[in-house]
PDB file of C-alpha atoms in Angstrom:
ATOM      1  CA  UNK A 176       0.000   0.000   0.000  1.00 48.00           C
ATOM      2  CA  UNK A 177       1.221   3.322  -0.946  1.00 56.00           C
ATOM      3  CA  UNK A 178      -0.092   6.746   0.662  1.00 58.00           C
ATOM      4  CA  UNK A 179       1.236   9.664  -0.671  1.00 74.00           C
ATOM      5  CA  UNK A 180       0.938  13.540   0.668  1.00 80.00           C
ATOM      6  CA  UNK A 181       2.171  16.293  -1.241  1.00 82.00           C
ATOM      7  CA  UNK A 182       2.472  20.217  -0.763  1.00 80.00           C
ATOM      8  CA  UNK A 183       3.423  22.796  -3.832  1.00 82.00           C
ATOM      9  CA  UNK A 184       4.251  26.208  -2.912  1.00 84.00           C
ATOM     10  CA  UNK A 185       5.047  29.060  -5.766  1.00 82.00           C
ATOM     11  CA  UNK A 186       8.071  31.048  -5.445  1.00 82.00           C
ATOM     12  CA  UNK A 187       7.876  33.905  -8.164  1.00 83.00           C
ATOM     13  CA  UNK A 188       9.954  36.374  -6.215  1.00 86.00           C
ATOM     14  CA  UNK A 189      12.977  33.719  -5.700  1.00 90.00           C
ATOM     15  CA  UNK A 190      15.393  31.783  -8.421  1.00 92.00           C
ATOM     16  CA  UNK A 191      15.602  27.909  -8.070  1.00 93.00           C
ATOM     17  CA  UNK A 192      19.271  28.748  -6.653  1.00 94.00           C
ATOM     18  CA  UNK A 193      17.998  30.881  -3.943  1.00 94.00           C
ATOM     19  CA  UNK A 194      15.144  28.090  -2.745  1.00 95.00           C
ATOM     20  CA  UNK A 195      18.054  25.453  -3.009  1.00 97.00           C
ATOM     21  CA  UNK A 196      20.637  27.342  -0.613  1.00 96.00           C
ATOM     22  CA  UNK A 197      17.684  26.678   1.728  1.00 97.00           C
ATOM     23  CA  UNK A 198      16.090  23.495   0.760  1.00 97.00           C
ATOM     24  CA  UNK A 199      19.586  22.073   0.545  1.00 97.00           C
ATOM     25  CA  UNK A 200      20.797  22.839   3.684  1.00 97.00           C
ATOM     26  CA  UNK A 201      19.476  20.056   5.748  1.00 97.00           C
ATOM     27  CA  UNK A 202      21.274  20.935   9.106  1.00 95.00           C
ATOM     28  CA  UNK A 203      19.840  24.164   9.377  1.00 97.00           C
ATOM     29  CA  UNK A 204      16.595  23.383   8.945  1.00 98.00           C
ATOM     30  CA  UNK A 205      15.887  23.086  12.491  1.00 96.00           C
ATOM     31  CA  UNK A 206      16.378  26.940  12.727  1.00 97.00           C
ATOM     32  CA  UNK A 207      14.134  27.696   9.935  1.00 97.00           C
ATOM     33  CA  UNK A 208      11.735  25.661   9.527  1.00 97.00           C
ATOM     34  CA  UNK A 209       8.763  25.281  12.665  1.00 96.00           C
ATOM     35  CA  UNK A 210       8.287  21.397  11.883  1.00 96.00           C
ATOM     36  CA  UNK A 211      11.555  20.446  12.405  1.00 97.00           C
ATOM     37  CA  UNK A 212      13.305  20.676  16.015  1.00 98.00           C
ATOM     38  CA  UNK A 213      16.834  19.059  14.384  1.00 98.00           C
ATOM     39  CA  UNK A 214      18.404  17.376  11.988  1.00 97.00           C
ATOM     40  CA  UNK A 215      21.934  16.386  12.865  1.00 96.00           C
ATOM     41  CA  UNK A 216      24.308  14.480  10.224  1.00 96.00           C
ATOM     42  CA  UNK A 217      25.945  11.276  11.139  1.00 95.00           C
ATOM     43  CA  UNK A 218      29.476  10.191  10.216  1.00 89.00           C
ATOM     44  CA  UNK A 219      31.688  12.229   8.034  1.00 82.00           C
ATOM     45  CA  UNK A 220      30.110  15.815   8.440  1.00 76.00           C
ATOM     46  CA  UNK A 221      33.406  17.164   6.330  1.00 78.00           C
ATOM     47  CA  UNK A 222      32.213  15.390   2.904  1.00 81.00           C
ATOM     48  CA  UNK A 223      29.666  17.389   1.002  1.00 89.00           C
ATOM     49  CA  UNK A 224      26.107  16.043   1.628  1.00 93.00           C
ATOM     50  CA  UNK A 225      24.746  13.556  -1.521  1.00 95.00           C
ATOM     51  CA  UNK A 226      23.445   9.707  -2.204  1.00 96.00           C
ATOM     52  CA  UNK A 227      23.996   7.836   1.064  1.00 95.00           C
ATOM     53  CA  UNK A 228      24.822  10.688   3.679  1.00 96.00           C
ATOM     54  CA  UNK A 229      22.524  10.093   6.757  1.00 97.00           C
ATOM     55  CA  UNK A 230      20.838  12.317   9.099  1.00 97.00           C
ATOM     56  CA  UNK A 231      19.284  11.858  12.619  1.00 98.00           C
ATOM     57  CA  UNK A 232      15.814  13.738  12.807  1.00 98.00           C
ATOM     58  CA  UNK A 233      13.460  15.284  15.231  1.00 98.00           C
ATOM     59  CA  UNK A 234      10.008  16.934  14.983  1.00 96.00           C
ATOM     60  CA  UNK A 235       7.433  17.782  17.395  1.00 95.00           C
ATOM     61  CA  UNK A 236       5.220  15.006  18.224  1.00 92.00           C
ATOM     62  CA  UNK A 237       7.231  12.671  15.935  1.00 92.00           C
ATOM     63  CA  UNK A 238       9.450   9.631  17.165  1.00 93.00           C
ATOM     64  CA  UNK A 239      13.310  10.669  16.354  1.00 95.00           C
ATOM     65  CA  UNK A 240      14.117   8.879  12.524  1.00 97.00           C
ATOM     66  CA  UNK A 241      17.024   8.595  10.655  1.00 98.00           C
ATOM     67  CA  UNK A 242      16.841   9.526   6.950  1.00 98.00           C
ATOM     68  CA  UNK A 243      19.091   8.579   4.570  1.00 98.00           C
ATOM     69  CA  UNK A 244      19.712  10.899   1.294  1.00 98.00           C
ATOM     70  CA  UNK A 245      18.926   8.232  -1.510  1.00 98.00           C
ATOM     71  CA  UNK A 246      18.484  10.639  -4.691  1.00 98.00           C
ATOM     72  CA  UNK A 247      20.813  13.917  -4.462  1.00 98.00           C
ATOM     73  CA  UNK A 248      20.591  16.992  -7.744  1.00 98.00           C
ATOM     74  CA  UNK A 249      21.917  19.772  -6.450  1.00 97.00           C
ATOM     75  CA  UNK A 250      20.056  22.810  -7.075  1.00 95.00           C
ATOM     76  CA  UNK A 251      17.160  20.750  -8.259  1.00 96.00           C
ATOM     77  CA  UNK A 252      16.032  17.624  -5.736  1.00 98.00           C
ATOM     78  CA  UNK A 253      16.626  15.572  -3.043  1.00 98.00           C
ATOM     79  CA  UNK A 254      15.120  12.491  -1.268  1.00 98.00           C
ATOM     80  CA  UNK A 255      15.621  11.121   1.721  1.00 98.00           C
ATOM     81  CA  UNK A 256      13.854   7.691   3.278  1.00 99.00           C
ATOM     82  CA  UNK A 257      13.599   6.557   7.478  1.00 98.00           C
ATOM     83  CA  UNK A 258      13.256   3.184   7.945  1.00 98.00           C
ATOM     84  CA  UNK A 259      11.209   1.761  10.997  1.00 95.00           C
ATOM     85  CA  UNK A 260       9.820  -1.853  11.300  1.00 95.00           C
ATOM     86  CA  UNK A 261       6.085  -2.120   9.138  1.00 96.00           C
ATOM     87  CA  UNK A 262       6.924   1.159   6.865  1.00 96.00           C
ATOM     88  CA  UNK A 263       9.176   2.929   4.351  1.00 97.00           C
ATOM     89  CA  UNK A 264       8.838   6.743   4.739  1.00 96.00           C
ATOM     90  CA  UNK A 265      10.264   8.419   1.559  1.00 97.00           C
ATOM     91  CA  UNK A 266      10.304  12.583   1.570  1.00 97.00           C
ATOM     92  CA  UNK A 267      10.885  14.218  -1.773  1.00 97.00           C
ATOM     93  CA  UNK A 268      11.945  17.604  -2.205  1.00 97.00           C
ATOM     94  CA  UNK A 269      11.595  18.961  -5.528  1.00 96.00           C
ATOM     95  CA  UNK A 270      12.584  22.973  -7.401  1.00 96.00           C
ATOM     96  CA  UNK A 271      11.925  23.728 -10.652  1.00 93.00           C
ATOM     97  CA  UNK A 272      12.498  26.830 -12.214  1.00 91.00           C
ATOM     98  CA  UNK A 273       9.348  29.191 -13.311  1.00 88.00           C
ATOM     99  CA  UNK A 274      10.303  32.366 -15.142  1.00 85.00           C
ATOM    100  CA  UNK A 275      12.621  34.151 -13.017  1.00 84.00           C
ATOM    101  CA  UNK A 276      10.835  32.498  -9.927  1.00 90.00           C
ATOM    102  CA  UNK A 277      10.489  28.930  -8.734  1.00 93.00           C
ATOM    103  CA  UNK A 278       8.080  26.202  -7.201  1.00 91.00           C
ATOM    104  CA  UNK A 279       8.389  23.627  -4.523  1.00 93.00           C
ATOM    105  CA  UNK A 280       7.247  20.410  -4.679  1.00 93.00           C
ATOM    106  CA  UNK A 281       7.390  18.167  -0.831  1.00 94.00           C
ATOM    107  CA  UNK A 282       5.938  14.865  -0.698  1.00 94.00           C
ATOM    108  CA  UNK A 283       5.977  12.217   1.976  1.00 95.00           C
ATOM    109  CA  UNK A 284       5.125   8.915   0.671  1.00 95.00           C
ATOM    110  CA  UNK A 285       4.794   5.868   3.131  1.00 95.00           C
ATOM    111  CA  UNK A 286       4.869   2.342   2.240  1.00 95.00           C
ATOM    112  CA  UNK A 287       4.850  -1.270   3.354  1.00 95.00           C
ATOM    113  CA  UNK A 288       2.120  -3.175   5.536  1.00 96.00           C
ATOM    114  CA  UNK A 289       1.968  -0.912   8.273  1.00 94.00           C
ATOM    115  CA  UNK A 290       1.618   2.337   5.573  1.00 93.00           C
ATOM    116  CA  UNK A 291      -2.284   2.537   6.162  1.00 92.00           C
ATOM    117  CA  UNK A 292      -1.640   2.695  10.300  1.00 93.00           C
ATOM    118  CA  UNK A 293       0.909   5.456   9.763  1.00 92.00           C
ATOM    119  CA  UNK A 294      -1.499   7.420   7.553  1.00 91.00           C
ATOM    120  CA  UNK A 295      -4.245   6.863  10.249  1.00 92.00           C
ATOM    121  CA  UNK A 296      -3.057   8.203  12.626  1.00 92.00           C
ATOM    122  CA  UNK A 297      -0.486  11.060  11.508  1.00 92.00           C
ATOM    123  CA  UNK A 298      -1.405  11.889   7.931  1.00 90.00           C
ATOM    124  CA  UNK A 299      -3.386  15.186   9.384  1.00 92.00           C
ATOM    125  CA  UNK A 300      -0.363  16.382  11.242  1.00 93.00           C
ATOM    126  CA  UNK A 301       2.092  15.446   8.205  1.00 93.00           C
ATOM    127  CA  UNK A 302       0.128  17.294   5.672  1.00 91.00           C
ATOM    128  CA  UNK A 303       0.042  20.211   8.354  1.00 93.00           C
ATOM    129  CA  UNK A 304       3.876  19.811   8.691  1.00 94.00           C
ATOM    130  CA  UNK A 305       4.569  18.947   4.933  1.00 92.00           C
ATOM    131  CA  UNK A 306       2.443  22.529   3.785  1.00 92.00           C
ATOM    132  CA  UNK A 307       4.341  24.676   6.591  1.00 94.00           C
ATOM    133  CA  UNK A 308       7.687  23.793   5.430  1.00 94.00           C
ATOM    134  CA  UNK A 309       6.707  24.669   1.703  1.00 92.00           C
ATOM    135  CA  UNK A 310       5.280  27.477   3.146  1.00 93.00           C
ATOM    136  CA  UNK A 311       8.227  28.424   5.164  1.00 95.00           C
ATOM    137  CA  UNK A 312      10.744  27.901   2.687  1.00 94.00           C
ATOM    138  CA  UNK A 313       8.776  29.464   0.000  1.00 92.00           C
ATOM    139  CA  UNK A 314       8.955  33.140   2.619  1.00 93.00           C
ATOM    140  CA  UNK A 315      12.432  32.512   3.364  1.00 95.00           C
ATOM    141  CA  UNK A 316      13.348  31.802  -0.403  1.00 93.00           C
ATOM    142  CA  UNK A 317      11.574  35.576  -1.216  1.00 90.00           C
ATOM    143  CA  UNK A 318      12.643  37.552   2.292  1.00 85.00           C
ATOM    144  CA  UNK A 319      16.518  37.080   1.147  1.00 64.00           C
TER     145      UNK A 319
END
């Protein structure tokens, strides 16, 4: 079973290079963004973030997950996927490039045989969460 919740915000004030410098920046998202209380990498913090780096996460009212990078284009996209026994959650962050502005495409996808639980019981905060960050990104992106 696959459940799938996505949030779009335009950008037309903001390149695709100015959203990235934010959306890419994983380890400050805990200052910027109101869903997120940290993200903290593990292992070699020197080596520039891509495919296989992995990050320790916390969010309000969330258990603590670690999410590895799996699909890394800078200035474009990134995905990430936590693990946890029963379900697959899979986050993708997408930028594309509209004029001289840019959109925002977050999804969280969750899979596996407890996906239907998950989406039970925290899809309404997750969409909540999922729209802020676009949201927050999206004023941060313009503010600059």
């Amino acid at each position: 079973m696959v459940d799938t919740i996505v949030a779009a915000s335009d950008v037309p004030d903001a390149s695709a290079d100015r959203l990235w410098s934010l959306v890419g920046d994983l380890p400050a998202w805990g200052a910027m963004l109101p869903s997120v209380d940290s993200v903290r990498r593990l292992g070699a913090a020197e080596v520039p973030i891509g495919v296989g780096a992995r990050f320790a996460v916390r969010q309000p009212g969330l258990p603590a997950a670690v999410y590895e990078v799996t699909e890394w284009s800078p200035g474009r996209s990134f995905t990430w996927v936590a693990r946890s026994p029963g379900v697959v959650t899979t986050c993708r962050h997408i930028i594309e490039a509209e004029g001289a502005g840019s959109r925002l495409r977050l999804s969280i996808e969750w899979t596996g045989p407890l996906a239907g639980l998950v989406r039970l019981l925290i899809a309404g905060k997750a969409r909540r969460m999922v729209e802020s960050e676009a949201a927050t990104f999206a004023r941060l992106a313009q503010s600059a």
